[in-house]
Amino acid sequence: MPARRKYLNYTTPWGVDLARVAQSGWTPFLIHESGYQPALEDWNHQGVDSPFWRFYHNPKPGCHLLFQRRKIPLGPQCAVLIPADTVFDCCGPVRASHFWLHFTTARPGVKMVPEPIVIAVDDALRPMLRQLVATHRQPQTELRDHRLHHLSAALLHTVFATLETDAPLALPERIAAVLAFIARAPHSRLTNPFLAERAGMSVERFIRAFREHLGQTPAAYVLSTRLRLAGEALALTDKTIDQIAVEFGFPNRHYFSRMFARQVGCGPGEFRARQRERKDG
């Protein structure tokens, strides 16, 4: 009997090569929290502002968001996707039946306008939302939480598939590898010569290619990535500001605070206090 050969062809002439899409930075999603409460007593929060994305769906009507004087009702027929750094109010005149996801997604080369995006709950989303709510109602176990993670990721993929935004161009493998390294090791000394060497390019060629594909210099991208990751750490951990500054590649707390305030509009301490006040409230 002849020995079986491993079938090593990753792609065929009949399928769609999705590796290039995976390299574009559209996915994956880093899901921080999935939650459901059937009747929140007080769902009134002003000036909600976070470094991560949110997905909101209320199985029952009555509550709404307020964004720049625009009222966005929440109810069974719609959901709302909220990009990072979007400032809005949660308005709960009645008890809120509320499902939410907090997550992060990096989309290199694509700018999302910081405003809520209303998503119609169609025949694809409706059963997924029902299954997530039903899973939340199950007793807490490790297996239940794994199910929540996979179901939440599937929901986000389905939601993002409906967005009519320009998809980011597929990145060259060398540039994609550099971006992955920056996210993995933001504390490193990420100079242009160092990154160019990792990409196997001259400094001039690397900078030119980086700007062509991402629309900004490597230094600007490194800084924005460090600030985004530092913002997540401020909101989601109890690490000190000094620890966060070192962990994400800033020479000291003072420089980190100045750069953070320039981008976010307030210092790290005030930003963290806002997040905890909203969560504790």
Short mmCIF file of C-alpha atoms in Angstrom, two decimals:
data_model
loop_
_atom_site.label_atom_id
_atom_site.label_comp_id
_atom_site.label_asym_id
_atom_site.label_seq_id
_atom_site.Cartn_x
_atom_site.Cartn_y
_atom_site.Cartn_z
CA MET A 1 0.00 0.00 0.00
CA PRO A 2 1.58 3.31 -1.02
CA ALA A 3 2.35 5.78 1.78
CA ARG A 4 0.10 8.76 1.98
CA ARG A 5 1.62 12.13 1.13
CA LYS A 6 0.83 15.17 3.18
CA TYR A 7 -1.20 17.64 1.19
CA LEU A 8 0.94 20.76 1.56
CA ASN A 9 -0.73 23.21 -0.80
CA TYR A 10 -2.11 26.05 1.35
CA THR A 11 -4.09 27.49 -1.55
CA THR A 12 -5.83 26.13 -4.63
CA PRO A 13 -6.90 27.66 -7.95
CA TRP A 14 -10.53 27.46 -6.78
CA GLY A 15 -10.39 29.21 -3.40
CA VAL A 16 -9.73 32.75 -2.16
CA ASP A 17 -6.32 33.38 -0.62
CA LEU A 18 -7.08 35.05 2.72
CA ALA A 19 -3.53 35.15 4.10
CA ARG A 20 -3.10 38.59 2.54
CA VAL A 21 -6.23 39.81 4.37
CA ALA A 22 -4.92 38.47 7.67
CA GLN A 23 -1.72 40.46 7.12
CA SER A 24 -3.68 43.67 6.56
CA GLY A 25 -4.32 44.17 10.27
CA TRP A 26 -8.11 43.90 10.09
CA THR A 27 -8.08 41.11 12.64
CA PRO A 28 -7.65 39.57 15.16
CA PHE A 29 -9.69 41.01 18.01
CA LEU A 30 -8.35 41.14 21.54
CA ILE A 31 -11.50 40.81 23.64
CA HIS A 32 -11.16 42.31 27.11
CA GLU A 33 -14.66 41.75 28.47
CA SER A 34 -18.02 40.30 27.54
CA GLY A 35 -20.96 41.21 29.75
CA TYR A 36 -24.71 40.95 30.10
CA GLN A 37 -27.04 42.36 32.74
CA PRO A 38 -30.83 41.96 32.42
CA ALA A 39 -31.78 45.04 34.48
CA LEU A 40 -29.11 47.59 35.36
CA GLU A 41 -30.55 50.05 37.87
CA ASP A 42 -28.56 53.14 36.84
CA TRP A 43 -27.08 53.19 33.37
CA ASN A 44 -26.34 56.90 33.23
CA HIS A 45 -22.70 57.75 32.51
CA GLN A 46 -21.48 61.03 31.04
CA GLY A 47 -18.35 61.49 28.97
CA VAL A 48 -17.53 57.81 28.47
CA ASP A 49 -14.11 57.74 26.79
CA SER A 50 -11.94 54.64 26.45
CA PRO A 51 -8.88 53.47 24.50
CA PHE A 52 -10.72 50.31 23.47
CA TRP A 53 -13.69 49.58 21.19
CA ARG A 54 -17.19 48.75 22.43
CA PHE A 55 -20.15 46.79 21.07
CA TYR A 56 -23.54 47.49 22.67
CA HIS A 57 -26.86 45.69 22.24
CA ASN A 58 -29.95 46.02 24.41
CA PRO A 59 -32.48 43.19 24.04
CA LYS A 60 -35.17 45.55 25.40
CA PRO A 61 -35.85 49.16 24.34
CA GLY A 62 -35.80 52.29 26.49
CA CYS A 63 -32.15 53.36 26.78
CA HIS A 64 -30.02 55.34 24.37
CA LEU A 65 -26.61 56.88 23.71
CA LEU A 66 -26.00 60.58 23.26
CA PHE A 67 -23.23 61.56 20.85
CA GLN A 68 -22.73 65.23 19.97
CA ARG A 69 -26.43 65.93 20.68
CA ARG A 70 -27.44 62.98 18.49
CA LYS A 71 -29.71 60.48 20.23
CA ILE A 72 -28.97 56.86 19.31
CA PRO A 73 -31.71 54.49 20.60
CA LEU A 74 -30.75 51.03 21.78
CA GLY A 75 -33.12 48.14 21.37
CA PRO A 76 -33.65 44.66 19.92
CA GLN A 77 -33.52 45.80 16.27
CA CYS A 78 -30.09 47.46 16.36
CA ALA A 79 -26.64 47.39 17.93
CA VAL A 80 -23.93 50.03 18.17
CA LEU A 81 -20.23 49.66 17.41
CA ILE A 82 -18.13 52.34 19.10
CA PRO A 83 -14.52 52.91 18.01
CA ALA A 84 -11.82 53.70 20.53
CA ASP A 85 -11.51 57.30 21.76
CA THR A 86 -15.16 58.09 21.02
CA VAL A 87 -16.75 60.29 23.72
CA PHE A 88 -20.45 59.68 24.41
CA ASP A 89 -23.08 59.52 27.17
CA CYS A 90 -25.00 56.45 28.31
CA CYS A 91 -28.61 57.38 29.09
CA GLY A 92 -30.77 54.96 31.06
CA PRO A 93 -34.22 56.41 31.83
CA VAL A 94 -35.33 52.82 32.47
CA ARG A 95 -33.52 49.74 33.72
CA ALA A 96 -31.06 48.68 31.06
CA SER A 97 -31.16 45.19 29.61
CA HIS A 98 -27.63 45.45 28.30
CA PHE A 99 -25.11 43.25 26.46
CA TRP A 100 -21.62 44.61 25.79
CA LEU A 101 -18.17 43.75 24.51
CA HIS A 102 -14.95 45.67 25.21
CA PHE A 103 -12.20 44.84 22.73
CA THR A 104 -9.18 46.09 20.86
CA THR A 105 -8.44 45.76 17.17
CA ALA A 106 -5.52 47.23 15.26
CA ARG A 107 -6.15 48.32 11.70
CA PRO A 108 -2.86 49.73 10.31
CA GLY A 109 -3.29 52.30 7.59
CA VAL A 110 -7.01 52.85 8.19
CA LYS A 111 -8.45 55.74 10.16
CA MET A 112 -11.83 55.18 11.82
CA VAL A 113 -13.89 58.28 12.55
CA PRO A 114 -14.51 58.36 16.34
CA GLU A 115 -18.29 58.12 16.26
CA PRO A 116 -20.81 55.35 16.99
CA ILE A 117 -21.79 53.07 14.10
CA VAL A 118 -25.36 51.74 14.15
CA ILE A 119 -25.61 48.09 13.11
CA ALA A 120 -28.92 46.50 12.08
CA VAL A 121 -29.58 43.25 13.94
CA ASP A 122 -30.42 40.96 11.04
CA ASP A 123 -31.04 37.24 10.70
CA ALA A 124 -27.30 36.57 11.00
CA LEU A 125 -26.67 38.60 14.18
CA ARG A 126 -29.92 37.85 16.04
CA PRO A 127 -29.25 34.17 16.87
CA MET A 128 -25.63 34.95 17.77
CA LEU A 129 -26.73 37.61 20.27
CA ARG A 130 -29.34 35.28 21.75
CA GLN A 131 -26.74 32.55 22.15
CA LEU A 132 -24.31 34.93 23.86
CA VAL A 133 -26.98 36.11 26.32
CA ALA A 134 -27.99 32.50 27.01
CA THR A 135 -24.35 31.57 27.61
CA HIS A 136 -23.94 34.45 30.06
CA ARG A 137 -26.87 33.06 32.04
CA GLN A 138 -25.12 29.71 32.50
CA PRO A 139 -23.13 29.03 35.71
CA GLN A 140 -19.60 30.42 35.54
CA THR A 141 -17.08 27.77 34.53
CA GLU A 142 -13.85 27.80 32.56
CA LEU A 143 -15.63 26.07 29.68
CA ARG A 144 -18.43 28.68 29.75
CA ASP A 145 -15.86 31.48 29.51
CA HIS A 146 -14.11 29.80 26.57
CA ARG A 147 -17.46 29.58 24.81
CA LEU A 148 -18.09 33.26 25.48
CA HIS A 149 -14.74 34.13 23.94
CA HIS A 150 -15.34 32.17 20.74
CA LEU A 151 -18.93 33.38 20.40
CA SER A 152 -17.86 37.00 21.00
CA ALA A 153 -15.11 36.73 18.38
CA ALA A 154 -17.57 35.24 15.88
CA LEU A 155 -19.99 38.10 16.56
CA LEU A 156 -17.31 40.73 15.99
CA HIS A 157 -16.18 39.12 12.75
CA THR A 158 -19.78 39.13 11.53
CA VAL A 159 -20.26 42.77 12.53
CA PHE A 160 -17.03 43.95 10.90
CA ALA A 161 -17.96 42.09 7.72
CA THR A 162 -20.91 44.51 7.36
CA LEU A 163 -18.83 47.70 7.56
CA GLU A 164 -18.59 49.65 4.33
CA THR A 165 -15.20 51.19 5.00
CA ASP A 166 -12.12 51.03 2.87
CA ALA A 167 -10.26 47.86 3.75
CA PRO A 168 -6.58 48.31 4.49
CA LEU A 169 -4.21 47.19 1.79
CA ALA A 170 -2.40 43.94 2.40
CA LEU A 171 0.99 44.74 3.86
CA PRO A 172 4.26 43.32 2.55
CA GLU A 173 5.46 40.49 4.75
CA ARG A 174 8.50 42.47 5.92
CA ILE A 175 6.41 45.45 7.05
CA ALA A 176 3.81 43.20 8.71
CA ALA A 177 6.59 41.48 10.66
CA VAL A 178 7.91 44.85 11.87
CA LEU A 179 4.43 45.90 13.04
CA ALA A 180 4.06 42.63 14.92
CA PHE A 181 7.41 43.20 16.60
CA ILE A 182 6.47 46.76 17.61
CA ALA A 183 3.27 45.50 19.26
CA ARG A 184 5.11 42.60 20.92
CA ALA A 185 8.09 44.60 22.21
CA PRO A 186 7.12 48.29 22.55
CA HIS A 187 9.75 48.70 25.28
CA SER A 188 12.56 48.06 22.80
CA ARG A 189 14.68 50.83 21.30
CA LEU A 190 12.64 51.05 18.12
CA THR A 191 14.80 53.34 16.02
CA ASN A 192 14.57 53.52 12.24
CA PRO A 193 17.93 51.75 11.74
CA PHE A 194 16.89 48.94 14.11
CA LEU A 195 13.49 48.43 12.44
CA ALA A 196 15.01 48.70 8.96
CA GLU A 197 17.50 45.98 9.84
CA ARG A 198 14.68 43.70 11.04
CA ALA A 199 12.90 44.33 7.75
CA GLY A 200 16.05 43.58 5.77
CA MET A 201 16.04 47.00 4.09
CA SER A 202 18.14 50.10 4.01
CA VAL A 203 16.89 52.86 6.29
CA GLU A 204 15.81 55.05 3.38
CA ARG A 205 13.97 52.25 1.62
CA PHE A 206 12.31 51.15 4.87
CA ILE A 207 11.02 54.63 5.72
CA ARG A 208 9.73 55.10 2.18
CA ALA A 209 7.94 51.71 2.19
CA PHE A 210 6.52 52.30 5.65
CA ARG A 211 5.05 55.68 4.68
CA GLU A 212 3.69 54.25 1.45
CA HIS A 213 1.74 51.49 3.20
CA LEU A 214 0.81 53.14 6.50
CA GLY A 215 0.63 56.82 5.67
CA GLN A 216 2.97 57.88 8.47
CA THR A 217 6.58 57.61 9.54
CA PRO A 218 7.83 54.66 11.59
CA ALA A 219 8.50 57.01 14.53
CA ALA A 220 4.92 58.32 14.50
CA TYR A 221 3.53 54.78 14.32
CA VAL A 222 5.76 53.60 17.19
CA LEU A 223 4.62 56.51 19.37
CA SER A 224 0.92 56.01 18.63
CA THR A 225 1.22 52.27 19.31
CA ARG A 226 2.99 52.85 22.60
CA LEU A 227 0.34 55.36 23.67
CA ARG A 228 -2.52 53.06 22.67
CA LEU A 229 -1.05 50.13 24.60
CA ALA A 230 -0.27 52.37 27.58
CA GLY A 231 -3.87 53.62 27.56
CA GLU A 232 -5.14 50.05 27.68
CA ALA A 233 -2.81 49.31 30.61
CA LEU A 234 -4.04 52.40 32.47
CA ALA A 235 -7.66 51.37 31.99
CA LEU A 236 -7.32 47.64 32.54
CA THR A 237 -4.50 47.12 35.09
CA ASP A 238 -3.29 48.44 38.45
CA LYS A 239 0.28 49.04 37.29
CA THR A 240 1.75 52.36 38.35
CA ILE A 241 2.24 55.12 35.81
CA ASP A 242 6.01 54.74 36.21
CA GLN A 243 5.77 51.01 35.48
CA ILE A 244 3.61 51.63 32.41
CA ALA A 245 6.00 54.30 31.11
CA VAL A 246 8.94 51.86 31.27
CA GLU A 247 6.97 48.88 29.98
CA PHE A 248 5.90 50.70 26.84
CA GLY A 249 9.20 52.29 25.93
CA PHE A 250 9.04 55.82 27.32
CA PRO A 251 12.27 57.17 28.86
CA ASN A 252 10.49 58.46 31.98
CA ARG A 253 7.09 59.25 33.46
CA HIS A 254 7.27 62.95 32.62
CA TYR A 255 7.82 62.38 28.89
CA PHE A 256 5.09 59.72 28.85
CA SER A 257 2.64 62.07 30.60
CA ARG A 258 3.38 64.89 28.16
CA MET A 259 2.91 62.70 25.08
CA PHE A 260 -0.21 61.07 26.52
CA ALA A 261 -1.83 64.41 27.33
CA ARG A 262 -1.00 65.72 23.85
CA GLN A 263 -2.85 62.82 22.20
CA VAL A 264 -5.66 62.09 24.67
CA GLY A 265 -6.30 65.54 26.11
CA CYS A 266 -5.55 64.71 29.75
CA GLY A 267 -2.72 63.17 31.75
CA PRO A 268 -2.45 59.43 32.57
CA GLY A 269 -3.61 59.94 36.16
CA GLU A 270 -6.76 61.81 35.17
CA PHE A 271 -7.46 59.32 32.38
CA ARG A 272 -7.24 56.39 34.81
CA ALA A 273 -9.44 58.18 37.34
CA ARG A 274 -12.10 58.74 34.66
CA GLN A 275 -12.10 55.06 33.74
CA ARG A 276 -12.42 53.90 37.35
CA GLU A 277 -15.09 56.47 38.14
CA ARG A 278 -17.16 55.24 35.20
CA LYS A 279 -16.65 51.58 36.11
CA ASP A 280 -17.29 52.04 39.83
CA GLY A 281 -20.32 54.21 39.11
#
